[in-house]
């Protein structure tokens, strides 16, 4: 855990004017942003409900078009979490045994492109083989690949699983808004010594997830997220993805 994380009993400031008037340590803010990464092995250490609520309240200060605040969050712990994991893992295994079943599990929106092109496919491959290479999973190790992918559906053993939805009536902009909410949540979690892993892998199993969490038929699953304390001894947590240099994605227009 992060010994420098803010105390849970520290005052929570939700007034933007009051917050902006306070002195801010830019190094600490930057550390929380840069320190956010996708953790794939967690300790069983419980996360206090009061801390989860605090993080969600802070995250809800995310901007949204005309203040629509389209996100809805379902927090899964204990038996509810475990039961969902069991159901989705069973479906994941069934699809492997009978690939035609995949047609029954479709995501509500295209998270990835239908046709990959450079440079995005190159980065995707670098990410995939970098992770699998660290874990000693070779290109033909289908059993190990399946097992590692299924770790998603155990929330990588995190004690807290989150499911985030929006109403289907909302437009694509609400996905942008929800993405900013998710980023707020992940950075706030890091500031408190917690780690996360946002997971689009769950999206294919919305037909199982939405009834389980009590979501309405008018809701669409945006993604899942693992939340907890990272296991510092886990090999997989040594994996850190690179970032492109500024000159590759920034153009100065003067």
Tab-separated table of C-alpha atoms in Angstrom:
chain	number	residue	atom	x	y	z
A	1	UNK	CA	0.000	0.000	0.000
A	2	UNK	CA	1.029	3.608	-0.452
A	3	UNK	CA	2.124	5.037	2.906
A	4	UNK	CA	1.717	8.531	1.488
A	5	UNK	CA	-1.910	7.997	0.510
A	6	UNK	CA	-4.374	10.506	1.999
A	7	UNK	CA	-6.044	9.395	5.211
A	8	UNK	CA	-9.639	8.240	4.840
A	9	UNK	CA	-10.679	10.641	7.577
A	10	UNK	CA	-9.133	13.634	5.765
A	11	UNK	CA	-11.784	16.197	4.787
A	12	UNK	CA	-13.375	15.576	1.406
A	13	UNK	CA	-13.638	18.776	-0.608
A	14	UNK	CA	-16.254	18.623	-3.364
A	15	UNK	CA	-16.801	22.347	-3.826
A	16	UNK	CA	-14.850	23.230	-7.017
A	17	UNK	CA	-14.312	26.837	-5.908
A	18	UNK	CA	-13.023	25.777	-2.521
A	19	UNK	CA	-10.819	23.100	-4.065
A	20	UNK	CA	-9.326	25.441	-6.659
A	21	UNK	CA	-8.391	27.899	-3.912
A	22	UNK	CA	-6.187	25.339	-2.171
A	23	UNK	CA	-2.491	24.951	-2.850
A	24	UNK	CA	-1.881	21.943	-5.110
A	25	UNK	CA	1.341	19.975	-5.305
A	26	UNK	CA	1.773	19.407	-9.072
A	27	UNK	CA	4.305	16.622	-8.514
A	28	UNK	CA	1.801	14.613	-6.466
A	29	UNK	CA	-0.925	15.145	-9.041
A	30	UNK	CA	1.399	14.043	-11.836
A	31	UNK	CA	2.549	11.042	-9.792
A	32	UNK	CA	-1.048	9.866	-9.384
A	33	UNK	CA	-1.651	10.187	-13.141
A	34	UNK	CA	1.602	8.588	-14.272
A	35	UNK	CA	1.370	5.922	-11.570
A	36	UNK	CA	-1.986	4.730	-12.869
A	37	UNK	CA	-1.545	1.508	-14.810
A	38	UNK	CA	-3.479	-1.650	-15.498
A	39	UNK	CA	-2.711	-4.000	-12.616
A	40	UNK	CA	-3.378	-7.693	-13.248
A	41	UNK	CA	-2.800	-9.251	-9.825
A	42	UNK	CA	-4.329	-8.001	-6.582
A	43	UNK	CA	-4.067	-8.799	-2.899
A	44	UNK	CA	-7.193	-10.051	-1.076
A	45	UNK	CA	-7.007	-7.011	1.231
A	46	UNK	CA	-10.524	-5.580	1.587
A	47	UNK	CA	-11.243	-2.029	0.457
A	48	UNK	CA	-13.404	-0.125	2.976
A	49	UNK	CA	-16.792	0.872	1.643
A	50	UNK	CA	-16.222	4.417	2.876
A	51	UNK	CA	-13.130	4.664	0.679
A	52	UNK	CA	-14.965	3.327	-2.384
A	53	UNK	CA	-17.720	5.878	-1.814
A	54	UNK	CA	-15.147	8.637	-1.456
A	55	UNK	CA	-13.476	7.712	-4.737
A	56	UNK	CA	-16.794	7.623	-6.566
A	57	UNK	CA	-17.825	11.019	-5.202
A	58	UNK	CA	-14.551	12.533	-6.396
A	59	UNK	CA	-14.784	10.794	-9.777
A	60	UNK	CA	-18.281	12.217	-10.283
A	61	UNK	CA	-16.740	15.692	-10.673
A	62	UNK	CA	-15.815	14.582	-14.204
A	63	UNK	CA	-17.101	16.876	-16.962
A	64	UNK	CA	-20.034	15.796	-19.099
A	65	UNK	CA	-21.913	17.467	-21.931
A	66	UNK	CA	-24.532	19.846	-20.457
A	67	UNK	CA	-23.887	18.110	-17.114
A	68	UNK	CA	-25.779	14.960	-18.131
A	69	UNK	CA	-23.574	12.771	-15.866
A	70	UNK	CA	-24.532	9.656	-17.859
A	71	UNK	CA	-22.556	7.049	-15.892
A	72	UNK	CA	-24.041	4.435	-13.595
A	73	UNK	CA	-21.814	2.298	-11.391
A	74	UNK	CA	-22.474	-1.124	-9.854
A	75	UNK	CA	-20.076	-2.213	-7.100
A	76	UNK	CA	-19.581	-5.960	-6.748
A	77	UNK	CA	-18.089	-7.563	-3.654
A	78	UNK	CA	-18.320	-10.860	-1.819
A	79	UNK	CA	-20.811	-13.447	-3.029
A	80	UNK	CA	-22.279	-11.223	-5.747
A	81	UNK	CA	-18.817	-10.704	-7.224
A	82	UNK	CA	-17.903	-14.385	-6.994
A	83	UNK	CA	-21.177	-15.560	-8.537
A	84	UNK	CA	-20.753	-13.275	-11.536
A	85	UNK	CA	-17.168	-14.423	-12.019
A	86	UNK	CA	-18.292	-18.065	-11.996
A	87	UNK	CA	-21.024	-17.449	-14.572
A	88	UNK	CA	-18.847	-15.520	-17.003
A	89	UNK	CA	-15.921	-17.926	-16.666
A	90	UNK	CA	-18.279	-20.797	-17.469
A	91	UNK	CA	-19.484	-18.964	-20.600
A	92	UNK	CA	-15.895	-18.195	-21.589
A	93	UNK	CA	-14.997	-21.890	-21.265
A	94	UNK	CA	-18.096	-22.922	-23.215
A	95	UNK	CA	-17.174	-20.637	-26.119
A	96	UNK	CA	-13.726	-22.149	-26.255
A	97	UNK	CA	-15.228	-25.630	-26.454
A	98	UNK	CA	-17.862	-24.548	-28.983
A	99	UNK	CA	-16.787	-21.351	-30.826
A	100	UNK	CA	-20.184	-20.907	-32.502
A	101	UNK	CA	-21.555	-19.863	-29.102
A	102	UNK	CA	-19.639	-16.588	-29.397
A	103	UNK	CA	-22.471	-15.274	-31.594
A	104	UNK	CA	-24.684	-15.272	-28.486
A	105	UNK	CA	-22.343	-12.905	-26.648
A	106	UNK	CA	-22.009	-9.620	-28.512
A	107	UNK	CA	-20.780	-6.313	-27.135
A	108	UNK	CA	-23.141	-3.355	-27.400
A	109	UNK	CA	-20.639	-1.094	-29.137
A	110	UNK	CA	-17.404	-1.569	-31.066
A	111	UNK	CA	-14.608	-0.970	-28.611
A	112	UNK	CA	-11.994	-2.009	-31.169
A	113	UNK	CA	-11.962	-1.465	-34.954
A	114	UNK	CA	-13.259	-4.191	-37.250
A	115	UNK	CA	-10.078	-3.856	-39.327
A	116	UNK	CA	-6.745	-3.018	-37.748
A	117	UNK	CA	-4.189	-0.748	-39.426
A	118	UNK	CA	-0.797	0.651	-38.452
A	119	UNK	CA	0.292	2.120	-36.113
A	120	UNK	CA	-2.490	0.797	-33.892
A	121	UNK	CA	-2.072	-2.875	-34.738
A	122	UNK	CA	1.653	-2.537	-34.079
A	123	UNK	CA	1.078	-1.105	-30.620
A	124	UNK	CA	-1.521	-3.782	-29.896
A	125	UNK	CA	0.897	-6.546	-30.850
A	126	UNK	CA	3.685	-4.992	-28.814
A	127	UNK	CA	1.361	-4.859	-25.822
A	128	UNK	CA	0.103	-8.421	-26.188
A	129	UNK	CA	3.407	-10.122	-26.766
A	130	UNK	CA	5.146	-7.977	-24.174
A	131	UNK	CA	2.678	-9.178	-21.539
A	132	UNK	CA	2.644	-12.795	-22.665
A	133	UNK	CA	6.411	-12.839	-23.078
A	134	UNK	CA	6.860	-11.707	-19.478
A	135	UNK	CA	4.561	-14.517	-18.361
A	136	UNK	CA	6.321	-17.103	-20.521
A	137	UNK	CA	3.290	-17.669	-22.752
A	138	UNK	CA	4.344	-18.554	-26.300
A	139	UNK	CA	2.429	-17.837	-29.500
A	140	UNK	CA	1.015	-21.355	-29.676
A	141	UNK	CA	0.209	-21.781	-25.976
A	142	UNK	CA	-3.555	-21.625	-26.397
A	143	UNK	CA	-4.298	-23.166	-22.996
A	144	UNK	CA	-2.157	-20.601	-21.198
A	145	UNK	CA	-3.591	-17.768	-23.304
A	146	UNK	CA	-7.113	-18.828	-22.430
A	147	UNK	CA	-6.261	-19.069	-18.738
A	148	UNK	CA	-4.615	-15.646	-18.716
A	149	UNK	CA	-7.514	-14.054	-20.591
A	150	UNK	CA	-9.919	-15.622	-18.109
A	151	UNK	CA	-8.120	-13.816	-15.300
A	152	UNK	CA	-10.107	-10.796	-16.506
A	153	UNK	CA	-13.273	-12.561	-15.437
A	154	UNK	CA	-11.957	-12.991	-11.901
A	155	UNK	CA	-11.174	-9.275	-11.712
A	156	UNK	CA	-7.552	-10.432	-11.397
A	157	UNK	CA	-8.495	-11.431	-7.819
A	158	UNK	CA	-9.313	-7.843	-6.841
A	159	UNK	CA	-11.830	-7.787	-3.975
A	160	UNK	CA	-13.893	-5.100	-5.706
A	161	UNK	CA	-15.350	-5.302	-9.189
A	162	UNK	CA	-17.110	-2.378	-10.839
A	163	UNK	CA	-19.517	-2.432	-13.756
A	164	UNK	CA	-20.177	0.873	-15.494
A	165	UNK	CA	-23.190	1.468	-17.727
A	166	UNK	CA	-24.960	4.252	-19.578
A	167	UNK	CA	-28.521	4.437	-20.876
A	168	UNK	CA	-28.876	3.324	-24.488
A	169	UNK	CA	-30.775	6.519	-25.318
A	170	UNK	CA	-27.559	8.520	-24.855
A	171	UNK	CA	-25.250	9.419	-27.748
A	172	UNK	CA	-21.601	8.595	-28.387
A	173	UNK	CA	-20.529	11.674	-26.481
A	174	UNK	CA	-21.670	9.986	-23.289
A	175	UNK	CA	-18.961	7.378	-23.812
A	176	UNK	CA	-16.433	10.220	-23.806
A	177	UNK	CA	-17.990	11.624	-20.631
A	178	UNK	CA	-17.908	8.207	-18.966
A	179	UNK	CA	-14.288	7.753	-19.984
A	180	UNK	CA	-13.412	10.941	-18.109
A	181	UNK	CA	-15.321	9.671	-15.076
A	182	UNK	CA	-13.348	6.423	-15.229
A	183	UNK	CA	-10.046	8.267	-15.484
A	184	UNK	CA	-10.970	10.381	-12.463
A	185	UNK	CA	-11.770	7.222	-10.547
A	186	UNK	CA	-8.503	5.517	-11.459
A	187	UNK	CA	-6.356	8.535	-10.605
A	188	UNK	CA	-8.189	9.103	-7.307
A	189	UNK	CA	-7.693	5.425	-6.462
A	190	UNK	CA	-3.965	5.724	-7.133
A	191	UNK	CA	-3.778	8.768	-4.859
A	192	UNK	CA	-5.147	6.568	-2.054
A	193	UNK	CA	-2.657	3.754	-2.686
A	194	UNK	CA	-5.106	1.616	-4.655
A	195	UNK	CA	-4.766	0.246	-8.169
A	196	UNK	CA	-7.202	-0.549	-10.953
A	197	UNK	CA	-7.593	-2.311	-14.259
A	198	UNK	CA	-10.255	-1.039	-16.677
A	199	UNK	CA	-11.639	-4.032	-18.576
A	200	UNK	CA	-13.470	-4.035	-21.889
A	201	UNK	CA	-13.196	-7.845	-21.860
A	202	UNK	CA	-16.439	-8.028	-19.881
A	203	UNK	CA	-18.432	-6.265	-22.604
A	204	UNK	CA	-19.134	-9.443	-24.578
A	205	UNK	CA	-20.934	-10.913	-21.577
A	206	UNK	CA	-23.418	-8.107	-20.958
A	207	UNK	CA	-26.357	-10.512	-21.321
A	208	UNK	CA	-25.088	-12.270	-18.179
A	209	UNK	CA	-23.842	-9.201	-16.336
A	210	UNK	CA	-26.731	-6.751	-16.681
A	211	UNK	CA	-29.416	-9.000	-15.118
A	212	UNK	CA	-26.986	-10.070	-12.398
A	213	UNK	CA	-26.313	-6.499	-11.269
A	214	UNK	CA	-29.944	-5.423	-11.595
A	215	UNK	CA	-29.434	-3.077	-14.541
A	216	UNK	CA	-32.444	-2.151	-16.642
A	217	UNK	CA	-33.024	-3.173	-20.253
A	218	UNK	CA	-32.301	0.430	-21.231
A	219	UNK	CA	-28.699	0.237	-19.998
A	220	UNK	CA	-25.571	-0.583	-21.980
A	221	UNK	CA	-22.408	-1.960	-20.428
A	222	UNK	CA	-19.456	0.384	-21.001
A	223	UNK	CA	-16.796	-1.670	-19.214
A	224	UNK	CA	-15.812	-3.413	-16.019
A	225	UNK	CA	-13.025	-2.456	-13.646
A	226	UNK	CA	-10.958	-4.241	-11.005
A	227	UNK	CA	-10.192	-2.210	-7.872
A	228	UNK	CA	-7.934	-3.126	-4.973
A	229	UNK	CA	-4.373	-3.215	-3.698
A	230	UNK	CA	-1.776	-4.458	-6.183
A	231	UNK	CA	0.208	-7.584	-5.334
A	232	UNK	CA	3.794	-6.276	-5.319
A	233	UNK	CA	5.231	-9.780	-5.686
A	234	UNK	CA	3.276	-10.732	-8.816
A	235	UNK	CA	5.415	-11.023	-11.950
A	236	UNK	CA	2.617	-9.706	-14.148
A	237	UNK	CA	2.633	-6.396	-12.297
A	238	UNK	CA	6.107	-5.661	-13.586
A	239	UNK	CA	4.596	-5.084	-17.007
A	240	UNK	CA	4.441	-1.395	-17.889
A	241	UNK	CA	3.241	-0.224	-21.288
A	242	UNK	CA	5.263	2.420	-23.163
A	243	UNK	CA	3.931	5.742	-24.416
A	244	UNK	CA	4.548	7.464	-27.721
A	245	UNK	CA	6.815	10.541	-27.682
A	246	UNK	CA	5.131	13.919	-28.001
A	247	UNK	CA	6.253	14.522	-31.568
A	248	UNK	CA	4.277	11.486	-32.752
A	249	UNK	CA	0.887	12.705	-31.601
A	250	UNK	CA	1.185	16.477	-31.206
A	251	UNK	CA	1.158	19.101	-33.972
A	252	UNK	CA	1.699	22.775	-33.160
A	253	UNK	CA	-0.544	24.972	-35.290
A	254	UNK	CA	0.496	28.637	-35.212
